[in-house]
mmCIF file of C-alpha atoms in Angstrom:
data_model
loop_
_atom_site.group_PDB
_atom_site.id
_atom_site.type_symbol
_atom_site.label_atom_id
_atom_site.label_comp_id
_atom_site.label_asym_id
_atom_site.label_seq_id
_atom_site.Cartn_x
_atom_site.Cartn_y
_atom_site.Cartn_z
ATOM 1 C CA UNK A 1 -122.742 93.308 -189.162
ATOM 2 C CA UNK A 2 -121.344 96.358 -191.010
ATOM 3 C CA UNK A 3 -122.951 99.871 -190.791
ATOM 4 C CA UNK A 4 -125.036 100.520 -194.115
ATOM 5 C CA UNK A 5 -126.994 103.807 -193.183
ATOM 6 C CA UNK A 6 -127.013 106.820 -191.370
ATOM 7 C CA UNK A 7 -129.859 108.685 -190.470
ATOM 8 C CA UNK A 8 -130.495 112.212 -190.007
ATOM 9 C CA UNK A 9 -133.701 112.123 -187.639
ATOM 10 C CA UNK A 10 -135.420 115.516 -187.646
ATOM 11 C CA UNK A 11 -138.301 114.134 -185.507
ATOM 12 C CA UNK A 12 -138.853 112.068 -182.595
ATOM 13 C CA UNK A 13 -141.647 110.361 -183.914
ATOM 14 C CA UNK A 14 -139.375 109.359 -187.278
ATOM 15 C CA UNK A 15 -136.499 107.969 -184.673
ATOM 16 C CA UNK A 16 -139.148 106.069 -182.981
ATOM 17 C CA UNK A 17 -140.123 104.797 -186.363
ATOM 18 C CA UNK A 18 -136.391 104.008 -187.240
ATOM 19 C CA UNK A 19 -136.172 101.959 -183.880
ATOM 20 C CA UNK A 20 -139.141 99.799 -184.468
ATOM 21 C CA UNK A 21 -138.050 99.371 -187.836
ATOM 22 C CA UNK A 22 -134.635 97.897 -187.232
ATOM 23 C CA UNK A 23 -134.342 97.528 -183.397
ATOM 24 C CA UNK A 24 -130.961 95.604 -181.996
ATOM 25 C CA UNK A 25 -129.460 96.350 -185.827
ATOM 26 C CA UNK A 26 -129.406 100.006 -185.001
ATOM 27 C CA UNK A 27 -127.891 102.508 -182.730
ATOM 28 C CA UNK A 28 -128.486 105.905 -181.736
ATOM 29 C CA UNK A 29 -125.921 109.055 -181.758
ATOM 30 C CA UNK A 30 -126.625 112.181 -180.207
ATOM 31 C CA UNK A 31 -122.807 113.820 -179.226
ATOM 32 C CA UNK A 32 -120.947 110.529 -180.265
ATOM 33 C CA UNK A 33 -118.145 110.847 -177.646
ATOM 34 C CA UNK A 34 -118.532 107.433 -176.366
ATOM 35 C CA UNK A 35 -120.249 105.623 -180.011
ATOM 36 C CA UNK A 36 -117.511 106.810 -182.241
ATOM 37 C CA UNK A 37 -114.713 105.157 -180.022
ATOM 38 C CA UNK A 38 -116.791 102.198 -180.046
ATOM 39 C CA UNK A 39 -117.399 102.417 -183.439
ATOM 40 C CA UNK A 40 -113.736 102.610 -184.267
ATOM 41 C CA UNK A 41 -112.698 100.088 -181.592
ATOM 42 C CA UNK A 42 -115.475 97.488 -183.101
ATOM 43 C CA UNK A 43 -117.309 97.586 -179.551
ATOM 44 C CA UNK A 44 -120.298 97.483 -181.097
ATOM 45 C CA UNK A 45 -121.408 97.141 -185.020
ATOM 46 C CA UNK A 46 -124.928 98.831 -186.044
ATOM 47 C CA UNK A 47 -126.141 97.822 -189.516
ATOM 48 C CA UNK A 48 -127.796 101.869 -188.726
ATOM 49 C CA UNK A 49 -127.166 104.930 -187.291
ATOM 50 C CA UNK A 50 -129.798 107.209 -185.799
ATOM 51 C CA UNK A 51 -128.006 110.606 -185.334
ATOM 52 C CA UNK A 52 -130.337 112.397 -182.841
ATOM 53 C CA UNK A 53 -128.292 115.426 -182.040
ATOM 54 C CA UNK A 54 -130.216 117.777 -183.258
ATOM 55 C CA UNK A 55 -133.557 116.590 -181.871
ATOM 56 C CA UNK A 56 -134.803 119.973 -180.467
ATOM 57 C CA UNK A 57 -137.807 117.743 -178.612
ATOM 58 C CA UNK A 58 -135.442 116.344 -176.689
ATOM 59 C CA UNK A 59 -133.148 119.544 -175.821
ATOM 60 C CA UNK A 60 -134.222 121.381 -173.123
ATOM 61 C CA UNK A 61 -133.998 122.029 -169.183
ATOM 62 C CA UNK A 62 -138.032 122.530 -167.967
ATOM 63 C CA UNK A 63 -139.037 123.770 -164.552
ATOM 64 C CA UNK A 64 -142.167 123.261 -163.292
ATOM 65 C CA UNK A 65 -143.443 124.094 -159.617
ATOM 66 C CA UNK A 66 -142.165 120.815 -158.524
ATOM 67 C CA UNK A 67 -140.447 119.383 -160.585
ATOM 68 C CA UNK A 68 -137.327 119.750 -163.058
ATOM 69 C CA UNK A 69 -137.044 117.884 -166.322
ATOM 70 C CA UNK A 70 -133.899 118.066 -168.545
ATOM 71 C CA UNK A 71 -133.917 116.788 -172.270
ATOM 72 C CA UNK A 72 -132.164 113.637 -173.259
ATOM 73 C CA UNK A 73 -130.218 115.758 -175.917
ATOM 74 C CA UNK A 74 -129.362 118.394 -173.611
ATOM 75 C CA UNK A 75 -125.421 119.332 -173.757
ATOM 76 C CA UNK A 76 -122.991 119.191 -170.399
ATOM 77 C CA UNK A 77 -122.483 122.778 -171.468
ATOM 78 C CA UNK A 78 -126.413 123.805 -171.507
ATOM 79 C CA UNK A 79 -126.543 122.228 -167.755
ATOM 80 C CA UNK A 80 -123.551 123.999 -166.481
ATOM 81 C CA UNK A 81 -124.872 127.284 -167.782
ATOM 82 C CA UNK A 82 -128.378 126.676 -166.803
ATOM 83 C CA UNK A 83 -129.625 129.826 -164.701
ATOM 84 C CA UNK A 84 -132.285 127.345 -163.810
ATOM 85 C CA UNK A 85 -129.928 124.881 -161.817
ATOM 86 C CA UNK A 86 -127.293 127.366 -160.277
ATOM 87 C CA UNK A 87 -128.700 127.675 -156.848
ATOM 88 C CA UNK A 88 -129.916 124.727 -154.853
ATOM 89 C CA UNK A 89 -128.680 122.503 -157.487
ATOM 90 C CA UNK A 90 -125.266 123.204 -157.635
ATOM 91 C CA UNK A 91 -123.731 120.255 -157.307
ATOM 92 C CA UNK A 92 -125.608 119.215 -160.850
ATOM 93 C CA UNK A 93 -123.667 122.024 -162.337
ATOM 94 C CA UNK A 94 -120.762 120.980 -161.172
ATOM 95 C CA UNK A 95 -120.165 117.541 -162.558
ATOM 96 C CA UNK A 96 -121.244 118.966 -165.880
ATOM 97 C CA UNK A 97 -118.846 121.280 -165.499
ATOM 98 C CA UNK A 98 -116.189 118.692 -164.644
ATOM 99 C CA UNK A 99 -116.980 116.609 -167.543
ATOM 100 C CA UNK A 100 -113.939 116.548 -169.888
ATOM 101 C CA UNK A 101 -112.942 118.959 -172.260
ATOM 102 C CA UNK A 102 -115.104 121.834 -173.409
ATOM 103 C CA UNK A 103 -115.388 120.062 -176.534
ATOM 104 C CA UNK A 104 -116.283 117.416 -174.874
ATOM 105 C CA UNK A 105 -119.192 119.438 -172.828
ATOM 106 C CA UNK A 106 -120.061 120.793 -176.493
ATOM 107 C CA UNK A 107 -121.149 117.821 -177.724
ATOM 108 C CA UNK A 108 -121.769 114.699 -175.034
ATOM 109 C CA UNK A 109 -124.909 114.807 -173.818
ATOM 110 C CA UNK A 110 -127.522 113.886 -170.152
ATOM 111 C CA UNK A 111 -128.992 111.088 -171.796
ATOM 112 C CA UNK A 112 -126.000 109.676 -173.821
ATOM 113 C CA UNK A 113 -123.442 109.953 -170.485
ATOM 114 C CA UNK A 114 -126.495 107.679 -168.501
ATOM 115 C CA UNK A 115 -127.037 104.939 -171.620
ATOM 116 C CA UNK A 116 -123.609 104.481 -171.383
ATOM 117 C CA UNK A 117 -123.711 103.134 -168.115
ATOM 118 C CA UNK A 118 -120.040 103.904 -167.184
ATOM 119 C CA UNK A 119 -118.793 103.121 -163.842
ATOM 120 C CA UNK A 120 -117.061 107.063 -163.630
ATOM 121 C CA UNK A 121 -119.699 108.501 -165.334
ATOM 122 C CA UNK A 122 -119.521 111.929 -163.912
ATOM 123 C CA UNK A 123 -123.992 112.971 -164.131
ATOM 124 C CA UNK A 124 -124.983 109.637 -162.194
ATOM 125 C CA UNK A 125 -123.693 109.984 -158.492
ATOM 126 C CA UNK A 126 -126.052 113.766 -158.494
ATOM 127 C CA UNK A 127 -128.735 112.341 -160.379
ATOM 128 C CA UNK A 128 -128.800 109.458 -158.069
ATOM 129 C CA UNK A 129 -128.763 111.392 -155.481
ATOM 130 C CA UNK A 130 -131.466 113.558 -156.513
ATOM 131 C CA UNK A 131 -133.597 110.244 -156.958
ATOM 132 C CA UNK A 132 -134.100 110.854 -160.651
ATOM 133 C CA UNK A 133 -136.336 109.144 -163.028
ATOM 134 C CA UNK A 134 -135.776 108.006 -166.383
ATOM 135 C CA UNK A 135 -137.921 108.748 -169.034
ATOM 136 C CA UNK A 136 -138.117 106.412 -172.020
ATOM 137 C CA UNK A 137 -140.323 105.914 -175.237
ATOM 138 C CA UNK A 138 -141.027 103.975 -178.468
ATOM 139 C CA UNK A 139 -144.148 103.138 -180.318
ATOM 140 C CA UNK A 140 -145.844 100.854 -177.636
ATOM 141 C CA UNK A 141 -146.329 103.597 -175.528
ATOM 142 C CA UNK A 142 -144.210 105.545 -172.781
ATOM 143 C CA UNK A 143 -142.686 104.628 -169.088
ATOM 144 C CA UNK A 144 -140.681 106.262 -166.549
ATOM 145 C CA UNK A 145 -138.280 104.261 -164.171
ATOM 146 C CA UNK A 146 -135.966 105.473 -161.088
ATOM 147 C CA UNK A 147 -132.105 105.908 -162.515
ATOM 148 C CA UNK A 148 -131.429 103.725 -159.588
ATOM 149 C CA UNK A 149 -132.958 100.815 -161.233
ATOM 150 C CA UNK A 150 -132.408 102.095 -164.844
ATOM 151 C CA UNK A 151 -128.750 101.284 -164.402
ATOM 152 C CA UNK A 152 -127.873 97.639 -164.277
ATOM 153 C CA UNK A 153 -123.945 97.690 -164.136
ATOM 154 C CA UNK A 154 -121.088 98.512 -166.130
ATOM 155 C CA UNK A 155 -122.288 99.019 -169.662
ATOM 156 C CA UNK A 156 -125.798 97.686 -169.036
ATOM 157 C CA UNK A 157 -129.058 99.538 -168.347
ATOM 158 C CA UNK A 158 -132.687 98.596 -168.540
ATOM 159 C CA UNK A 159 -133.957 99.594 -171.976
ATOM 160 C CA UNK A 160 -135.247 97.595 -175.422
ATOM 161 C CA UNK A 161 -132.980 97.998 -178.467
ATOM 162 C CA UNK A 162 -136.811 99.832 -179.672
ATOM 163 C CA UNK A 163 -136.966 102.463 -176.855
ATOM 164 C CA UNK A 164 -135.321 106.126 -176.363
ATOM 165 C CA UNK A 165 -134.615 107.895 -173.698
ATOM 166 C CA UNK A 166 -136.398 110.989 -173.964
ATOM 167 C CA UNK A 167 -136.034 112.994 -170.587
ATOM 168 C CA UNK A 168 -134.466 112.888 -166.733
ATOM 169 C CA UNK A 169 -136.844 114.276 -164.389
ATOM 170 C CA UNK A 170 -136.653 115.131 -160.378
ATOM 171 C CA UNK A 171 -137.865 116.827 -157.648
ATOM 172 C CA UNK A 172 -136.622 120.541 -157.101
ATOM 173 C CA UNK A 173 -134.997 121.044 -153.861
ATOM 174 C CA UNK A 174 -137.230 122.288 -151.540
ATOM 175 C CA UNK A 175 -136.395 125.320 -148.773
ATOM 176 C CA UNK A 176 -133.268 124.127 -146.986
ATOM 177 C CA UNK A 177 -131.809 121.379 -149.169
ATOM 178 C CA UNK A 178 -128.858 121.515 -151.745
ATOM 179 C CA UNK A 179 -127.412 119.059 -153.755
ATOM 180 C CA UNK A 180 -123.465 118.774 -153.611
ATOM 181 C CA UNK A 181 -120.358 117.565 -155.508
ATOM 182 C CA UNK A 182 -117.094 116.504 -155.635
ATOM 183 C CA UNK A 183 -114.638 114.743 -157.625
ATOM 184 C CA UNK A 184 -110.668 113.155 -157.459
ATOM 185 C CA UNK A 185 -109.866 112.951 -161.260
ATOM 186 C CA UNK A 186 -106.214 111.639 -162.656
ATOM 187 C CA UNK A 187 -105.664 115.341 -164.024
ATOM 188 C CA UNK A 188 -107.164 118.567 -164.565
ATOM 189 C CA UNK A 189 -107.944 118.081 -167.990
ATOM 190 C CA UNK A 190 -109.936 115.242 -169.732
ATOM 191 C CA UNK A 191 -110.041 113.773 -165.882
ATOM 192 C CA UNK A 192 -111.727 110.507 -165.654
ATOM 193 C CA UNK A 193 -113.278 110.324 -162.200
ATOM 194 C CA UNK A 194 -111.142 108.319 -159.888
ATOM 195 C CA UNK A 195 -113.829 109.172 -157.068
ATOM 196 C CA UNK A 196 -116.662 111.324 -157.131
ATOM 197 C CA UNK A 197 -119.415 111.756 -154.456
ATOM 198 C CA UNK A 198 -122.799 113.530 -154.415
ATOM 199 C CA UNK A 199 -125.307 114.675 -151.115
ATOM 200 C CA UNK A 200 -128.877 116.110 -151.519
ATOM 201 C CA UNK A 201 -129.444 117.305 -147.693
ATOM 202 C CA UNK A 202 -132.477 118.569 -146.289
ATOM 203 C CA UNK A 203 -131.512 120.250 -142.746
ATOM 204 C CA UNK A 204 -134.334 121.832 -140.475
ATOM 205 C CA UNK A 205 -134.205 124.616 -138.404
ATOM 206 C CA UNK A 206 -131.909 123.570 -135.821
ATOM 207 C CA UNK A 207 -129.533 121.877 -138.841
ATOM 208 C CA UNK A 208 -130.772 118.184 -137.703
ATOM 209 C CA UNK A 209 -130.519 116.378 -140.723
ATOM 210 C CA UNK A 210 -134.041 115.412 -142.179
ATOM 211 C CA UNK A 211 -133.013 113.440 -145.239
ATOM 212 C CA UNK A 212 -130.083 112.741 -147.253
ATOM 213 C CA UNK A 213 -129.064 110.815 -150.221
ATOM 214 C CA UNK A 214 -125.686 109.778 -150.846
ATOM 215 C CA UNK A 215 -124.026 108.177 -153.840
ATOM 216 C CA UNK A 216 -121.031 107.687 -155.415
ATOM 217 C CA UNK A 217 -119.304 106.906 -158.713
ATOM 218 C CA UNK A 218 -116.023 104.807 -159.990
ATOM 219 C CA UNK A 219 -116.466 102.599 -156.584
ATOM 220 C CA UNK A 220 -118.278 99.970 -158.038
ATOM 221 C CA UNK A 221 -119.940 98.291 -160.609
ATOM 222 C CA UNK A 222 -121.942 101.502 -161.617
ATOM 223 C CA UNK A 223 -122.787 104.748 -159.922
ATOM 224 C CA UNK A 224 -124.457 104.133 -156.481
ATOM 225 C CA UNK A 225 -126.047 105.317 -153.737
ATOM 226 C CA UNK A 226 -124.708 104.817 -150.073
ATOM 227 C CA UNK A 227 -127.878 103.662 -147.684
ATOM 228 C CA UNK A 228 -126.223 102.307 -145.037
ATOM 229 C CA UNK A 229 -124.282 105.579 -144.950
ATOM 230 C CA UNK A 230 -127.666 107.412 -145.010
ATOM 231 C CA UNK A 231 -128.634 106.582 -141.990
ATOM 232 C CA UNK A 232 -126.318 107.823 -139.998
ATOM 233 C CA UNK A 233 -127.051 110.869 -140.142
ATOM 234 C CA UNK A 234 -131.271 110.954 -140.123
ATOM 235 C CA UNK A 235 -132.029 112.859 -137.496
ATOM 236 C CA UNK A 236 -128.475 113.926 -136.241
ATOM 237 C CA UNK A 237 -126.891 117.421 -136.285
ATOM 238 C CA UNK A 238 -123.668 117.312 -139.077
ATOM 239 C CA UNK A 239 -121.389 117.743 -135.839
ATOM 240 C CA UNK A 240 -117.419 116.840 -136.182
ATOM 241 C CA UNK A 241 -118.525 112.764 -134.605
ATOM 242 C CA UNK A 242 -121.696 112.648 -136.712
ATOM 243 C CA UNK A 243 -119.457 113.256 -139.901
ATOM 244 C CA UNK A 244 -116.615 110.935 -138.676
ATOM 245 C CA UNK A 245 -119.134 108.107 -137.741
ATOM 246 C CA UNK A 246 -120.850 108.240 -141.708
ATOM 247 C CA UNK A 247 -117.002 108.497 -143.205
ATOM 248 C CA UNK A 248 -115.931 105.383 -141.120
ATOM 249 C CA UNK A 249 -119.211 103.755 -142.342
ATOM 250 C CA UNK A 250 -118.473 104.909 -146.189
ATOM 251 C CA UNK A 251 -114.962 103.443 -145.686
ATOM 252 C CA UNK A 252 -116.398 100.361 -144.314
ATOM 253 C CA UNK A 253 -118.431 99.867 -147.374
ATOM 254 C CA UNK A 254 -115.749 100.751 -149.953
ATOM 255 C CA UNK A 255 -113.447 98.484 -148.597
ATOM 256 C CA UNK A 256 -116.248 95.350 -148.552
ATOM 257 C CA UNK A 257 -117.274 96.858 -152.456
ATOM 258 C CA UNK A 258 -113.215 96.688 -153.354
ATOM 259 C CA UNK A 259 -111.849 93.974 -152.148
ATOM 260 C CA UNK A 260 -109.170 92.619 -153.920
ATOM 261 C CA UNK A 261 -108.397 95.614 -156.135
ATOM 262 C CA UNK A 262 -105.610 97.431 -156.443
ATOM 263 C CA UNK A 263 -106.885 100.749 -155.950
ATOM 264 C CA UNK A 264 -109.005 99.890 -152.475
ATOM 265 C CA UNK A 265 -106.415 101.214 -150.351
ATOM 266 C CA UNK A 266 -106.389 104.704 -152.209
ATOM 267 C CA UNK A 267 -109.901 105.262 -152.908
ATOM 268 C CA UNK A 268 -111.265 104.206 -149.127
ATOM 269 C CA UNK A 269 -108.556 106.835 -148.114
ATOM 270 C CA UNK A 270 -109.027 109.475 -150.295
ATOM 271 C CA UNK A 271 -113.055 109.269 -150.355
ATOM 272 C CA UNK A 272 -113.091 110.646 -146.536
ATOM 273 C CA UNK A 273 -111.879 114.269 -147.632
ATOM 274 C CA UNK A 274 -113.690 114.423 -150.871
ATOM 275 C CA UNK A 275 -117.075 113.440 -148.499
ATOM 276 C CA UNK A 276 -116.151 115.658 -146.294
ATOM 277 C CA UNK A 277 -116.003 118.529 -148.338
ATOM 278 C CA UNK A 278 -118.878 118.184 -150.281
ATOM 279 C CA UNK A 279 -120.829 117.330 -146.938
ATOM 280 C CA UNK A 280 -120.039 120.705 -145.515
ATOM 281 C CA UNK A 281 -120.537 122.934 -148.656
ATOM 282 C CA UNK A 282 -123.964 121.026 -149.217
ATOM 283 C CA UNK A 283 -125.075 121.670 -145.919
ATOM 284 C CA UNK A 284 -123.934 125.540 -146.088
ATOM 285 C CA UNK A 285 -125.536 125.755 -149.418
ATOM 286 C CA UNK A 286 -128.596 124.346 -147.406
ATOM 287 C CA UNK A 287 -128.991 127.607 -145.379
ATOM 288 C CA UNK A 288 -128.156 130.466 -147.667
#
């Protein structure tokens, strides 16, 4: 199959339209970063093109009184800078913000990073972690699944060659929780997550920890969250044991996840300062 059209969609009802129309032969572009290289590398072959980047429907970060809903369209750059998602939800902003180049932030966007389904991608481990939801639509009608689920494994997620992803949506962080990040790249620039790790902690009044999710990306298959690691903290104070006890029990499940590859050694080393560090600024982050 050879590409014989490119579309300009001004609309999302005329990309649904498109989709229906010529399904598995077509392929939608919003910042191209990963399609072009797959393009050129004959990864994939789309009789048609749907460029969606500038879909304004599908650009935006909303915030309701519960709830936070971000734009499939919507720009690394437009999340970093979001006033919206500087506070509790810093750890958001900072995977955007670590996300290659600022070229790169310029033009790859929330829902084309996630459809992409990579291993490192550098949104998933937060999102995850703030138990997102997936948004998706085409002309039979509308439904919403948890990322979680959404993502299938390297490459693969759960949507019809006729569907869109329209919008991410979670629940804002309530008083005394915080989302946090952190990352191990190859290099500064352009860095390709080697490791990265992300915490949404809810602490009460005496810090005990009342819930926490933890997941992690470029350890597996796809990004993913860290349950058995989870729960060994419900209920505990983040003392110096507490921590030690959950990083033992991460490296105990990197090293099952990795066996056999060359990088287990490194990564089920490495992991227990990056966790570590993005433990204690999430839970600091918690009480301010």
């Amino acid at each position: 199959m050879s590409l014989k059209n490119v579309y300009v969609a001004k609309t999302l009802d005329e990309v649904l339209n498109l989709l229906n129309q010529y399904g598995c032969e077509s392929k939608l572009i919003a910042g191209g970063t990963d399609v072009i290289i797959q393009l050129r590398e004959k990864e994939i072959s789309p009789k048609v093109l749907v460029d969606i980047s500038n879909l304004s429907e599908i650009n935006f970060i909303d915030e309701s009184e519960d709830k936070i809903t971000i734009g499939a369209c919507t720009t690394f750059t437009t999340i970093a800078e979001s006033s919206i998602l500087k506070d509790k939800l810093k750890g958001l902003v900072q995977s955007a913000e670590s996300v290659g180049s600022p070229q790169i932030r310029n033009a790859a966007t929330i829902g084309g990073n996630i459809c992409n389904a990579s291993m490192a991608a550098d949104i998933v481990p937060p999102l995850l972690a703030l138990d997102a939801e997936v948004l998706i639509e085409s002309k039979a009608g509308k439904r919403r699944i948890l990322l979680d689920h959404f993502l299938m494994g390297k490459g693969k997620v759960d949507i019809k060659p006729e569907e869109i992803v329209t919008a991410i949506t979670f629940n804002k962080p309530k008083n005394r929780e915080a989302l946090g990040f952190g990352k191990l790249g190859l290099r500064k620039a352009l860095a390709i997550a080697r490791i990265s790790t992300a915490i949404y902690l809810s602490l009460d009044e005496e810090n005990t920890c009342r819930k926490i999710r933890i997941a992690n990306g470029a350890v597996g298959f796809r990004g993913m969250r860290e349950k058995e690691v989870e729960n060994i903290f419900i209920g505990k104070q983040l003392t110096e044991d507490v921590i030690n006890m959950g990083i033992e029990k991460l490296r105990e499940e990197l090293n099952q996840r990795l066996a056999g590859r060359s990088s287990a050694e490194f990564k089920t080393t490495a992991i227990a300062g990056i966790f570590k560090k993005a433990l204690l600024e999430t839970a600091n982050n918690c009480k301010e």
